[in-house]
PDB file of C-alpha atoms in Angstrom:
ATOM      1  CA  MET A 176      14.280 -40.367 -10.739  1.00  0.00           C
ATOM      2  CA  GLN A 177      15.123 -38.451 -13.610  1.00  0.00           C
ATOM      3  CA  THR A 178      11.848 -36.335 -13.208  1.00  0.00           C
ATOM      4  CA  LYS A 179      12.800 -35.348  -9.681  1.00  0.00           C
ATOM      5  CA  ASN A 180      16.298 -34.274 -10.778  1.00  0.00           C
ATOM      6  CA  THR A 181      14.796 -32.078 -13.416  1.00  0.00           C
ATOM      7  CA  LYS A 182      12.356 -30.389 -11.222  1.00  0.00           C
ATOM      8  CA  ALA A 183      15.134 -29.755  -8.766  1.00  0.00           C
ATOM      9  CA  PHE A 184      17.067 -28.308 -11.733  1.00  0.00           C
ATOM     10  CA  TYR A 185      14.362 -25.820 -12.654  1.00  0.00           C
ATOM     11  CA  LEU A 186      14.053 -24.843  -9.063  1.00  0.00           C
ATOM     12  CA  VAL A 187      17.558 -23.520  -8.826  1.00  0.00           C
ATOM     13  CA  PRO A 188      16.866 -20.235 -10.420  1.00  0.00           C
ATOM     14  CA  TYR A 189      13.991 -19.723  -7.919  1.00  0.00           C
ATOM     15  CA  PHE A 190      15.953 -20.546  -4.833  1.00  0.00           C
ATOM     16  CA  ALA A 191      18.980 -18.536  -6.076  1.00  0.00           C
ATOM     17  CA  TRP A 192      16.747 -15.371  -6.681  1.00  0.00           C
ATOM     18  CA  ILE A 193      15.209 -15.820  -3.130  1.00  0.00           C
ATOM     19  CA  VAL A 194      18.641 -16.137  -1.679  1.00  0.00           C
ATOM     20  CA  LEU A 195      20.333 -13.270  -3.379  1.00  0.00           C
ATOM     21  CA  PHE A 196      17.593 -10.656  -3.608  1.00  0.00           C
ATOM     22  CA  VAL A 197      15.344 -11.495  -0.443  1.00  0.00           C
ATOM     23  CA  ILE A 198      17.163 -13.224   2.263  1.00  0.00           C
ATOM     24  CA  ALA A 199      20.679 -11.600   1.667  1.00  0.00           C
ATOM     25  CA  PRO A 200      19.464  -8.078   1.922  1.00  0.00           C
ATOM     26  CA  ILE A 201      17.280  -8.786   4.925  1.00  0.00           C
ATOM     27  CA  ALA A 202      20.371 -10.452   6.472  1.00  0.00           C
ATOM     28  CA  LEU A 203      22.417  -7.404   5.785  1.00  0.00           C
ATOM     29  CA  ILE A 204      19.875  -5.046   7.083  1.00  0.00           C
ATOM     30  CA  ALA A 205      19.705  -7.113  10.235  1.00  0.00           C
ATOM     31  CA  TYR A 206      23.522  -7.185  10.604  1.00  0.00           C
ATOM     32  CA  TYR A 207      24.143  -3.350  10.174  1.00  0.00           C
ATOM     33  CA  SER A 208      21.419  -2.797  12.661  1.00  0.00           C
ATOM     34  CA  PHE A 209      23.649  -3.950  15.496  1.00  0.00           C
ATOM     35  CA  PHE A 210      26.444  -1.233  14.729  1.00  0.00           C
ATOM     36  CA  ASP A 211      26.625   2.297  15.852  1.00  0.00           C
ATOM     37  CA  LEU A 212      28.244   5.363  13.743  1.00  0.00           C
ATOM     38  CA  SER A 213      31.562   4.335  14.941  1.00  0.00           C
ATOM     39  CA  GLY A 214      31.186   0.845  13.705  1.00  0.00           C
ATOM     40  CA  ASN A 215      30.950  -0.738  17.110  1.00  0.00           C
ATOM     41  CA  PHE A 216      28.728  -3.632  18.037  1.00  0.00           C
ATOM     42  CA  THR A 217      25.715  -2.282  20.130  1.00  0.00           C
ATOM     43  CA  PHE A 218      22.047  -2.834  21.061  1.00  0.00           C
ATOM     44  CA  ASP A 219      21.439   1.062  21.451  1.00  0.00           C
ATOM     45  CA  ASN A 220      19.859   1.200  18.109  1.00  0.00           C
ATOM     46  CA  TYR A 221      17.082  -1.017  19.172  1.00  0.00           C
ATOM     47  CA  LYS A 222      16.610   0.872  22.555  1.00  0.00           C
ATOM     48  CA  ASN A 223      16.503   4.054  20.797  1.00  0.00           C
ATOM     49  CA  PHE A 224      13.699   2.604  18.639  1.00  0.00           C
ATOM     50  CA  PHE A 225      11.511   2.339  21.666  1.00  0.00           C
ATOM     51  CA  THR A 226      11.944   6.065  22.840  1.00  0.00           C
ATOM     52  CA  SER A 227       9.145   8.383  22.377  1.00  0.00           C
ATOM     53  CA  VAL A 228      10.451   9.936  19.118  1.00  0.00           C
ATOM     54  CA  TYR A 229      10.397   6.640  17.110  1.00  0.00           C
ATOM     55  CA  LEU A 230       7.286   5.209  18.710  1.00  0.00           C
ATOM     56  CA  LYS A 231       5.265   8.444  17.698  1.00  0.00           C
ATOM     57  CA  LEU A 232       6.919   8.272  14.249  1.00  0.00           C
ATOM     58  CA  THR A 233       5.555   4.666  13.929  1.00  0.00           C
ATOM     59  CA  LEU A 234       2.151   5.436  15.218  1.00  0.00           C
ATOM     60  CA  SER A 235       2.146   8.493  12.777  1.00  0.00           C
ATOM     61  CA  SER A 236       3.174   5.973   9.742  1.00  0.00           C
ATOM     62  CA  PHE A 237       0.629   3.657  10.793  1.00  0.00           C
ATOM     63  CA  TRP A 238      -2.108   6.330  10.983  1.00  0.00           C
ATOM     64  CA  TYR A 239      -1.318   8.024   7.632  1.00  0.00           C
ATOM     65  CA  ALA A 240      -1.062   4.306   6.039  1.00  0.00           C
ATOM     66  CA  PHE A 241      -4.635   3.607   7.520  1.00  0.00           C
ATOM     67  CA  LEU A 242      -6.003   6.752   6.392  1.00  0.00           C
ATOM     68  CA  ILE A 243      -4.701   6.146   2.671  1.00  0.00           C
ATOM     69  CA  THR A 244      -5.967   2.506   2.736  1.00  0.00           C
ATOM     70  CA  LEU A 245      -9.283   3.561   4.079  1.00  0.00           C
ATOM     71  CA  PHE A 246     -10.059   6.314   1.487  1.00  0.00           C
ATOM     72  CA  SER A 247      -8.588   3.951  -1.152  1.00  0.00           C
ATOM     73  CA  LEU A 248     -11.284   1.137  -0.136  1.00  0.00           C
ATOM     74  CA  ILE A 249     -13.984   3.721   0.174  1.00  0.00           C
ATOM     75  CA  VAL A 250     -13.504   4.687  -3.527  1.00  0.00           C
ATOM     76  CA  ALA A 251     -12.291   1.444  -4.904  1.00  0.00           C
ATOM     77  CA  TYR A 252     -15.110  -0.783  -3.818  1.00  0.00           C
ATOM     78  CA  PRO A 253     -18.032   0.805  -5.266  1.00  0.00           C
ATOM     79  CA  THR A 254     -15.751   1.737  -8.503  1.00  0.00           C
ATOM     80  CA  ALA A 255     -14.875  -2.043  -8.851  1.00  0.00           C
ATOM     81  CA  TYR A 256     -18.574  -3.012  -8.309  1.00  0.00           C
ATOM     82  CA  TRP A 257     -19.679  -0.732 -11.002  1.00  0.00           C
ATOM     83  CA  ILE A 258     -17.191  -1.810 -13.404  1.00  0.00           C
ATOM     84  CA  THR A 259     -18.152  -5.389 -12.945  1.00  0.00           C
ATOM     85  CA  LYS A 260     -21.765  -4.234 -14.152  1.00  0.00           C
ATOM     86  CA  THR A 261     -20.636  -2.301 -17.290  1.00  0.00           C
ATOM     87  CA  LYS A 262     -20.609  -3.668 -20.638  1.00  0.00           C
ATOM     88  CA  HIS A 263     -17.124  -2.868 -21.409  1.00  0.00           C
ATOM     89  CA  LYS A 264     -15.685  -3.670 -18.125  1.00  0.00           C
ATOM     90  CA  GLN A 265     -12.229  -4.820 -19.690  1.00  0.00           C
ATOM     91  CA  LEU A 266     -11.894  -1.415 -21.399  1.00  0.00           C
ATOM     92  CA  TRP A 267     -12.723   0.546 -18.090  1.00  0.00           C
ATOM     93  CA  LEU A 268     -10.316  -1.604 -16.144  1.00  0.00           C
ATOM     94  CA  LEU A 269      -7.450  -0.802 -18.560  1.00  0.00           C
ATOM     95  CA  LEU A 270      -8.323   3.021 -18.199  1.00  0.00           C
ATOM     96  CA  ILE A 271      -7.770   2.590 -14.521  1.00  0.00           C
ATOM     97  CA  ILE A 272      -4.612   0.673 -14.890  1.00  0.00           C
ATOM     98  CA  ILE A 273      -2.962   2.994 -17.379  1.00  0.00           C
ATOM     99  CA  PRO A 274      -2.130   5.765 -14.878  1.00  0.00           C
ATOM    100  CA  SER A 275      -0.093   3.214 -12.894  1.00  0.00           C
ATOM    101  CA  TRP A 276       2.360   2.807 -15.946  1.00  0.00           C
ATOM    102  CA  ILE A 277       3.246   6.339 -15.647  1.00  0.00           C
ATOM    103  CA  ASN A 278       6.511   7.055 -13.670  1.00  0.00           C
ATOM    104  CA  LEU A 279       5.731   7.774 -10.051  1.00  0.00           C
ATOM    105  CA  LEU A 280       8.058  10.816  -9.897  1.00  0.00           C
ATOM    106  CA  LEU A 281       6.372  12.354 -12.982  1.00  0.00           C
ATOM    107  CA  LYS A 282       2.754  11.889 -11.440  1.00  0.00           C
ATOM    108  CA  THR A 283       4.151  13.435  -8.163  1.00  0.00           C
ATOM    109  CA  TYR A 284       5.511  16.556 -10.038  1.00  0.00           C
ATOM    110  CA  ALA A 285       2.198  16.684 -11.933  1.00  0.00           C
ATOM    111  CA  PHE A 286       0.416  17.252  -8.784  1.00  0.00           C
ATOM    112  CA  ILE A 287       2.879  19.690  -7.555  1.00  0.00           C
ATOM    113  CA  GLY A 288       1.749  21.950 -10.416  1.00  0.00           C
ATOM    114  CA  ILE A 289      -1.987  21.093 -10.036  1.00  0.00           C
ATOM    115  CA  PHE A 290      -1.892  22.052  -6.150  1.00  0.00           C
ATOM    116  CA  GLY A 291       0.425  24.954  -6.517  1.00  0.00           C
ATOM    117  CA  LEU A 292      -0.287  28.412  -5.796  1.00  0.00           C
ATOM    118  CA  TYR A 293      -0.457  29.104  -9.384  1.00  0.00           C
ATOM    119  CA  GLY A 294      -2.073  25.807 -10.376  1.00  0.00           C
ATOM    120  CA  PRO A 295      -5.441  25.123 -11.848  1.00  0.00           C
ATOM    121  CA  ILE A 296      -6.857  24.384  -8.342  1.00  0.00           C
ATOM    122  CA  ASN A 297      -6.280  27.852  -7.204  1.00  0.00           C
ATOM    123  CA  ALA A 298      -7.207  29.369 -10.497  1.00  0.00           C
ATOM    124  CA  PHE A 299     -10.621  27.488 -10.080  1.00  0.00           C
ATOM    125  CA  LEU A 300     -10.813  28.906  -6.345  1.00  0.00           C
ATOM    126  CA  ASN A 301      -9.942  32.640  -7.557  1.00  0.00           C
ATOM    127  CA  VAL A 302     -12.777  32.451 -10.048  1.00  0.00           C
ATOM    128  CA  PHE A 303     -15.344  31.949  -7.144  1.00  0.00           C
ATOM    129  CA  GLY A 304     -13.480  34.757  -5.081  1.00  0.00           C
ATOM    130  CA  ILE A 305     -12.335  32.150  -2.447  1.00  0.00           C
ATOM    131  CA  GLY A 306      -8.626  33.166  -3.118  1.00  0.00           C
ATOM    132  CA  GLU A 307      -5.489  31.238  -3.068  1.00  0.00           C
ATOM    133  CA  LYS A 308      -5.151  28.369  -0.663  1.00  0.00           C
ATOM    134  CA  GLN A 309      -1.974  26.496   0.440  1.00  0.00           C
ATOM    135  CA  ILE A 310      -2.941  23.068  -0.735  1.00  0.00           C
ATOM    136  CA  LEU A 311       0.610  21.648  -1.136  1.00  0.00           C
ATOM    137  CA  PHE A 312       2.585  20.580   2.049  1.00  0.00           C
ATOM    138  CA  THR A 313      -0.551  19.644   3.894  1.00  0.00           C
ATOM    139  CA  ASP A 314      -2.018  16.305   5.097  1.00  0.00           C
ATOM    140  CA  PHE A 315      -4.802  16.651   2.669  1.00  0.00           C
ATOM    141  CA  SER A 316      -2.373  16.833  -0.528  1.00  0.00           C
ATOM    142  CA  PHE A 317      -0.256  13.953   0.675  1.00  0.00           C
ATOM    143  CA  ILE A 318      -3.198  11.661   1.431  1.00  0.00           C
ATOM    144  CA  PHE A 319      -5.020  12.644  -1.862  1.00  0.00           C
ATOM    145  CA  VAL A 320      -1.873  12.042  -3.978  1.00  0.00           C
ATOM    146  CA  SER A 321      -1.076   8.798  -2.149  1.00  0.00           C
ATOM    147  CA  VAL A 322      -4.696   7.490  -2.573  1.00  0.00           C
ATOM    148  CA  TYR A 323      -4.467   8.384  -6.362  1.00  0.00           C
ATOM    149  CA  ILE A 324      -1.490   6.473  -6.900  1.00  0.00           C
ATOM    150  CA  PHE A 325      -2.464   3.387  -4.985  1.00  0.00           C
ATOM    151  CA  ILE A 326      -5.974   3.126  -5.881  1.00  0.00           C
ATOM    152  CA  PRO A 327      -5.586   0.974  -8.971  1.00  0.00           C
ATOM    153  CA  PHE A 328      -3.814  -1.646  -6.781  1.00  0.00           C
ATOM    154  CA  MET A 329      -7.101  -1.538  -4.548  1.00  0.00           C
ATOM    155  CA  ILE A 330      -9.427  -1.697  -7.533  1.00  0.00           C
ATOM    156  CA  LEU A 331      -7.776  -4.806  -9.140  1.00  0.00           C
ATOM    157  CA  PRO A 332      -8.101  -7.606  -6.581  1.00  0.00           C
ATOM    158  CA  ILE A 333     -11.577  -6.334  -5.617  1.00  0.00           C
ATOM    159  CA  PHE A 334     -12.768  -6.308  -9.230  1.00  0.00           C
ATOM    160  CA  ASN A 335     -11.266  -9.849  -9.645  1.00  0.00           C
ATOM    161  CA  ALA A 336     -13.155 -11.123  -6.484  1.00  0.00           C
ATOM    162  CA  LEU A 337     -16.547  -9.342  -7.477  1.00  0.00           C
ATOM    163  CA  ASP A 338     -16.122 -10.464 -11.249  1.00  0.00           C
ATOM    164  CA  LYS A 339     -15.743 -14.255  -9.932  1.00  0.00           C
ATOM    165  CA  LEU A 340     -18.841 -13.904  -7.519  1.00  0.00           C
ATOM    166  CA  ASN A 341     -21.615 -16.335  -8.418  1.00  0.00           C
ATOM    167  CA  PRO A 342     -24.486 -14.080  -9.491  1.00  0.00           C
ATOM    168  CA  SER A 343     -27.075 -16.876  -8.555  1.00  0.00           C
ATOM    169  CA  LEU A 344     -26.222 -16.346  -4.814  1.00  0.00           C
ATOM    170  CA  ILE A 345     -27.166 -12.715  -5.051  1.00  0.00           C
ATOM    171  CA  ASP A 346     -30.520 -13.675  -6.909  1.00  0.00           C
ATOM    172  CA  ALA A 347     -31.165 -16.206  -4.097  1.00  0.00           C
ATOM    173  CA  SER A 348     -30.616 -13.492  -1.311  1.00  0.00           C
ATOM    174  CA  ARG A 349     -33.080 -11.141  -3.176  1.00  0.00           C
ATOM    175  CA  ASP A 350     -35.575 -14.087  -3.716  1.00  0.00           C
ATOM    176  CA  LEU A 351     -35.457 -14.672  -0.042  1.00  0.00           C
ATOM    177  CA  GLY A 352     -36.429 -11.015   0.559  1.00  0.00           C
ATOM    178  CA  ALA A 353     -33.379  -9.411   1.479  1.00  0.00           C
ATOM    179  CA  SER A 354     -32.827  -5.735   0.865  1.00  0.00           C
ATOM    180  CA  SER A 355     -29.908  -4.489  -1.320  1.00  0.00           C
ATOM    181  CA  TRP A 356     -28.058  -3.496   1.801  1.00  0.00           C
ATOM    182  CA  THR A 357     -28.509  -6.836   3.574  1.00  0.00           C
ATOM    183  CA  THR A 358     -27.557  -8.688   0.327  1.00  0.00           C
ATOM    184  CA  PHE A 359     -24.283  -6.542   0.292  1.00  0.00           C
ATOM    185  CA  THR A 360     -23.377  -6.927   3.947  1.00  0.00           C
ATOM    186  CA  LYS A 361     -24.270 -10.573   4.132  1.00  0.00           C
ATOM    187  CA  VAL A 362     -23.546 -12.070   0.841  1.00  0.00           C
ATOM    188  CA  ILE A 363     -21.472  -9.663  -1.528  1.00  0.00           C
ATOM    189  CA  PHE A 364     -18.959  -8.292   0.921  1.00  0.00           C
ATOM    190  CA  PRO A 365     -18.164 -11.429   2.901  1.00  0.00           C
ATOM    191  CA  LEU A 366     -17.595 -13.617  -0.281  1.00  0.00           C
ATOM    192  CA  THR A 367     -15.220 -10.792  -1.714  1.00  0.00           C
ATOM    193  CA  THR A 368     -13.366 -10.180   1.552  1.00  0.00           C
ATOM    194  CA  ASN A 369     -10.020 -11.816   0.019  1.00  0.00           C
ATOM    195  CA  GLY A 370     -10.089  -9.334  -2.702  1.00  0.00           C
ATOM    196  CA  VAL A 371     -10.244  -6.663  -0.059  1.00  0.00           C
ATOM    197  CA  LYS A 372      -7.509  -8.155   1.988  1.00  0.00           C
ATOM    198  CA  ALA A 373      -5.474  -8.428  -0.931  1.00  0.00           C
ATOM    199  CA  GLY A 374      -6.067  -4.742  -1.738  1.00  0.00           C
ATOM    200  CA  ILE A 375      -5.253  -3.772   1.860  1.00  0.00           C
ATOM    201  CA  GLN A 376      -1.892  -5.569   1.521  1.00  0.00           C
ATOM    202  CA  ALA A 377      -1.123  -3.795  -1.639  1.00  0.00           C
ATOM    203  CA  VAL A 378      -1.874  -0.477  -0.321  1.00  0.00           C
ATOM    204  CA  PHE A 379      -1.305  -0.425   3.241  1.00  0.00           C
ATOM    205  CA  ILE A 380       2.141  -2.034   3.302  1.00  0.00           C
ATOM    206  CA  PRO A 381       3.883   0.318   0.794  1.00  0.00           C
ATOM    207  CA  SER A 382       2.065   3.321   2.551  1.00  0.00           C
ATOM    208  CA  LEU A 383       4.141   2.645   5.595  1.00  0.00           C
ATOM    209  CA  SER A 384       7.411   3.212   3.806  1.00  0.00           C
ATOM    210  CA  LEU A 385       6.696   6.237   1.656  1.00  0.00           C
ATOM    211  CA  PHE A 386       9.254   8.719   1.372  1.00  0.00           C
ATOM    212  CA  MET A 387       9.223  10.470  -1.977  1.00  0.00           C
ATOM    213  CA  ILE A 388       5.855  11.844  -1.848  1.00  0.00           C
ATOM    214  CA  THR A 389       6.305  12.952   1.680  1.00  0.00           C
ATOM    215  CA  ARG A 390       9.359  14.948   0.353  1.00  0.00           C
ATOM    216  CA  LEU A 391       7.728  16.625  -2.553  1.00  0.00           C
ATOM    217  CA  ILE A 392       3.902  16.683  -1.710  1.00  0.00           C
ATOM    218  CA  ALA A 393       3.886  17.005   1.969  1.00  0.00           C
ATOM    219  CA  GLY A 394       7.256  18.912   2.177  1.00  0.00           C
ATOM    220  CA  ASN A 395       8.453  16.820   5.046  1.00  0.00           C
ATOM    221  CA  LYS A 396       5.501  17.934   7.387  1.00  0.00           C
ATOM    222  CA  VAL A 397       4.532  14.239   7.191  1.00  0.00           C
ATOM    223  CA  ILE A 398       7.273  11.880   8.412  1.00  0.00           C
ATOM    224  CA  THR A 399       6.994   8.262   7.829  1.00  0.00           C
ATOM    225  CA  LEU A 400       8.936   5.149   8.485  1.00  0.00           C
ATOM    226  CA  GLY A 401      10.280   5.367   4.872  1.00  0.00           C
ATOM    227  CA  THR A 402      11.395   8.991   5.318  1.00  0.00           C
ATOM    228  CA  ALA A 403      13.074   8.137   8.623  1.00  0.00           C
ATOM    229  CA  ILE A 404      15.075   5.383   6.800  1.00  0.00           C
ATOM    230  CA  GLU A 405      16.124   7.873   4.021  1.00  0.00           C
ATOM    231  CA  GLN A 406      17.294  10.424   6.626  1.00  0.00           C
ATOM    232  CA  GLN A 407      19.233   7.885   8.571  1.00  0.00           C
ATOM    233  CA  PHE A 408      21.189   6.530   5.417  1.00  0.00           C
ATOM    234  CA  LEU A 409      21.438   9.724   3.309  1.00  0.00           C
ATOM    235  CA  VAL A 410      21.492  12.600   5.757  1.00  0.00           C
ATOM    236  CA  THR A 411      22.943  11.555   9.024  1.00  0.00           C
ATOM    237  CA  GLN A 412      24.772   8.454   7.574  1.00  0.00           C
ATOM    238  CA  ASN A 413      23.651   6.382  10.463  1.00  0.00           C
ATOM    239  CA  TRP A 414      23.212   3.143   8.897  1.00  0.00           C
ATOM    240  CA  GLY A 415      22.811   1.223  12.027  1.00  0.00           C
ATOM    241  CA  MET A 416      19.828   3.262  13.037  1.00  0.00           C
ATOM    242  CA  GLY A 417      18.353   3.233   9.515  1.00  0.00           C
ATOM    243  CA  SER A 418      18.873  -0.571   9.416  1.00  0.00           C
ATOM    244  CA  THR A 419      17.131  -0.881  12.762  1.00  0.00           C
ATOM    245  CA  ILE A 420      14.005   1.153  11.470  1.00  0.00           C
ATOM    246  CA  ALA A 421      14.139  -1.022   8.405  1.00  0.00           C
ATOM    247  CA  VAL A 422      14.044  -4.275  10.642  1.00  0.00           C
ATOM    248  CA  PHE A 423      10.831  -3.244  12.341  1.00  0.00           C
ATOM    249  CA  LEU A 424       9.394  -2.155   9.089  1.00  0.00           C
ATOM    250  CA  ILE A 425       9.930  -5.593   7.790  1.00  0.00           C
ATOM    251  CA  ILE A 426       8.504  -7.087  10.930  1.00  0.00           C
ATOM    252  CA  PHE A 427       5.206  -4.664  10.583  1.00  0.00           C
ATOM    253  CA  MET A 428       4.957  -5.776   6.933  1.00  0.00           C
ATOM    254  CA  VAL A 429       5.157  -9.441   7.925  1.00  0.00           C
ATOM    255  CA  ILE A 430       2.484  -9.169  10.580  1.00  0.00           C
ATOM    256  CA  ILE A 431       0.106  -7.221   8.197  1.00  0.00           C
ATOM    257  CA  MET A 432       0.501 -10.040   5.687  1.00  0.00           C
ATOM    258  CA  ILE A 433      -0.245 -12.728   8.192  1.00  0.00           C
ATOM    259  CA  ILE A 434      -3.317 -10.902   9.359  1.00  0.00           C
ATOM    260  CA  THR A 435      -4.616 -10.075   5.885  1.00  0.00           C
ATOM    261  CA  GLY A 436      -3.668 -13.348   4.581  1.00  0.00           C
ATOM    262  CA  GLN A 437      -5.926 -15.564   6.707  1.00  0.00           C
ATOM    263  CA  LYS A 438      -8.892 -17.260   5.165  1.00  0.00           C
ATOM    264  CA  ASP A 439     -12.093 -15.926   6.108  1.00  0.00           C
ATOM    265  CA  LYS A 440     -15.732 -17.020   6.415  1.00  0.00           C
ATOM    266  CA  GLY A 441     -16.512 -15.592   2.858  1.00  0.00           C
ATOM    267  CA  ALA A 442     -14.028 -17.868   1.154  1.00  0.00           C
ATOM    268  CA  THR A 443     -15.387 -20.960   3.176  1.00  0.00           C
ATOM    269  CA  SER A 444     -18.989 -19.959   2.383  1.00  0.00           C
ATOM    270  CA  ASN A 445     -18.141 -19.621  -1.223  1.00  0.00           C
ATOM    271  CA  GLY A 446     -16.385 -23.052  -1.159  1.00  0.00           C
ATOM    272  CA  ASN A 447     -19.486 -24.670   0.370  1.00  0.00           C
ATOM    273  CA  SER A 448     -21.859 -23.061  -1.885  1.00  0.00           C
ATOM    274  CA  LYS A 449     -20.147 -24.877  -4.731  1.00  0.00           C
TER     275      LYS A 449
END
C-alpha cells in the first residue's frame, strides 16, 4: 500500500504539468474560439473557417508542409543511411545536430544575408554572368530554409531505426539473390518505417504552423495556418478567429500523429524475425 502511495506521489508533478501546460491552454483556446470581436458568444468563427479563404489557406499550409517534409525525407534518408555506414558515425551525427542548437532567428537572418541581392549566392551568379536574381521572398527560399532547419529532426529518428536494423537480414536478402533495390524496398525501408514516421511527425506538424520564416524569408507571400493565427492575434486583435484556427490546427496535428503513429508491417516483421 505504501508503494502505491509513493508512486501516486511521484505522478503528481507529471499530472500537474499536463493540466497546467497542456490541457489548460487547449481549453482556453477552445473557450475563446466561441467569442467574436465584441466578446459575444457565437459560432460564426467556425462558420467562417469553412469559407473559401480559410479552406485555401489550410490547403496551402498542407501543401507547403508536404513539400518541406518530402524534401527533408529525400535528403535525410540517404544521409542517415550513409552515416550508419561510416566509421565515426557519432561524430557525423553530432555535426548534423549542432546547427539545431543555434537560435532559429539567427539562422533565418543568416539566410536573408545569403539569399539577398548582395549576398554570396548572387555574387556567385554574377561571376558566371547570370546576373542578380530575386531569391528571397520566393517559394524556393521558403522551402529551402525550412528544409535546412527541420532536416536534423528527420535524420535522427531514421538514423536510430537504421542503426538498430539487424544486418543479418540484409545479408540474408542478398544471399537469396535479391538486388540492392529489392533489398532496400523489401527489407530495409519496411523495417525502418517507424523511424520515417517519427521524422514525418517531427517535420510535418511544426511545418503547418510556421510563421517567422514566412515573415522573414517568404515576405508574407507564403501564408500558413501559423501566419494566420499570428495575424488574428497581433494584427486584427480577433482572438476568437485566431483561437478557432488554432483549434483546427490542433485537430490536424492529432490526426497526423494518429496516422503516423500506427504500427506498421515493418515493425511486426522485425519483431517476428527475432
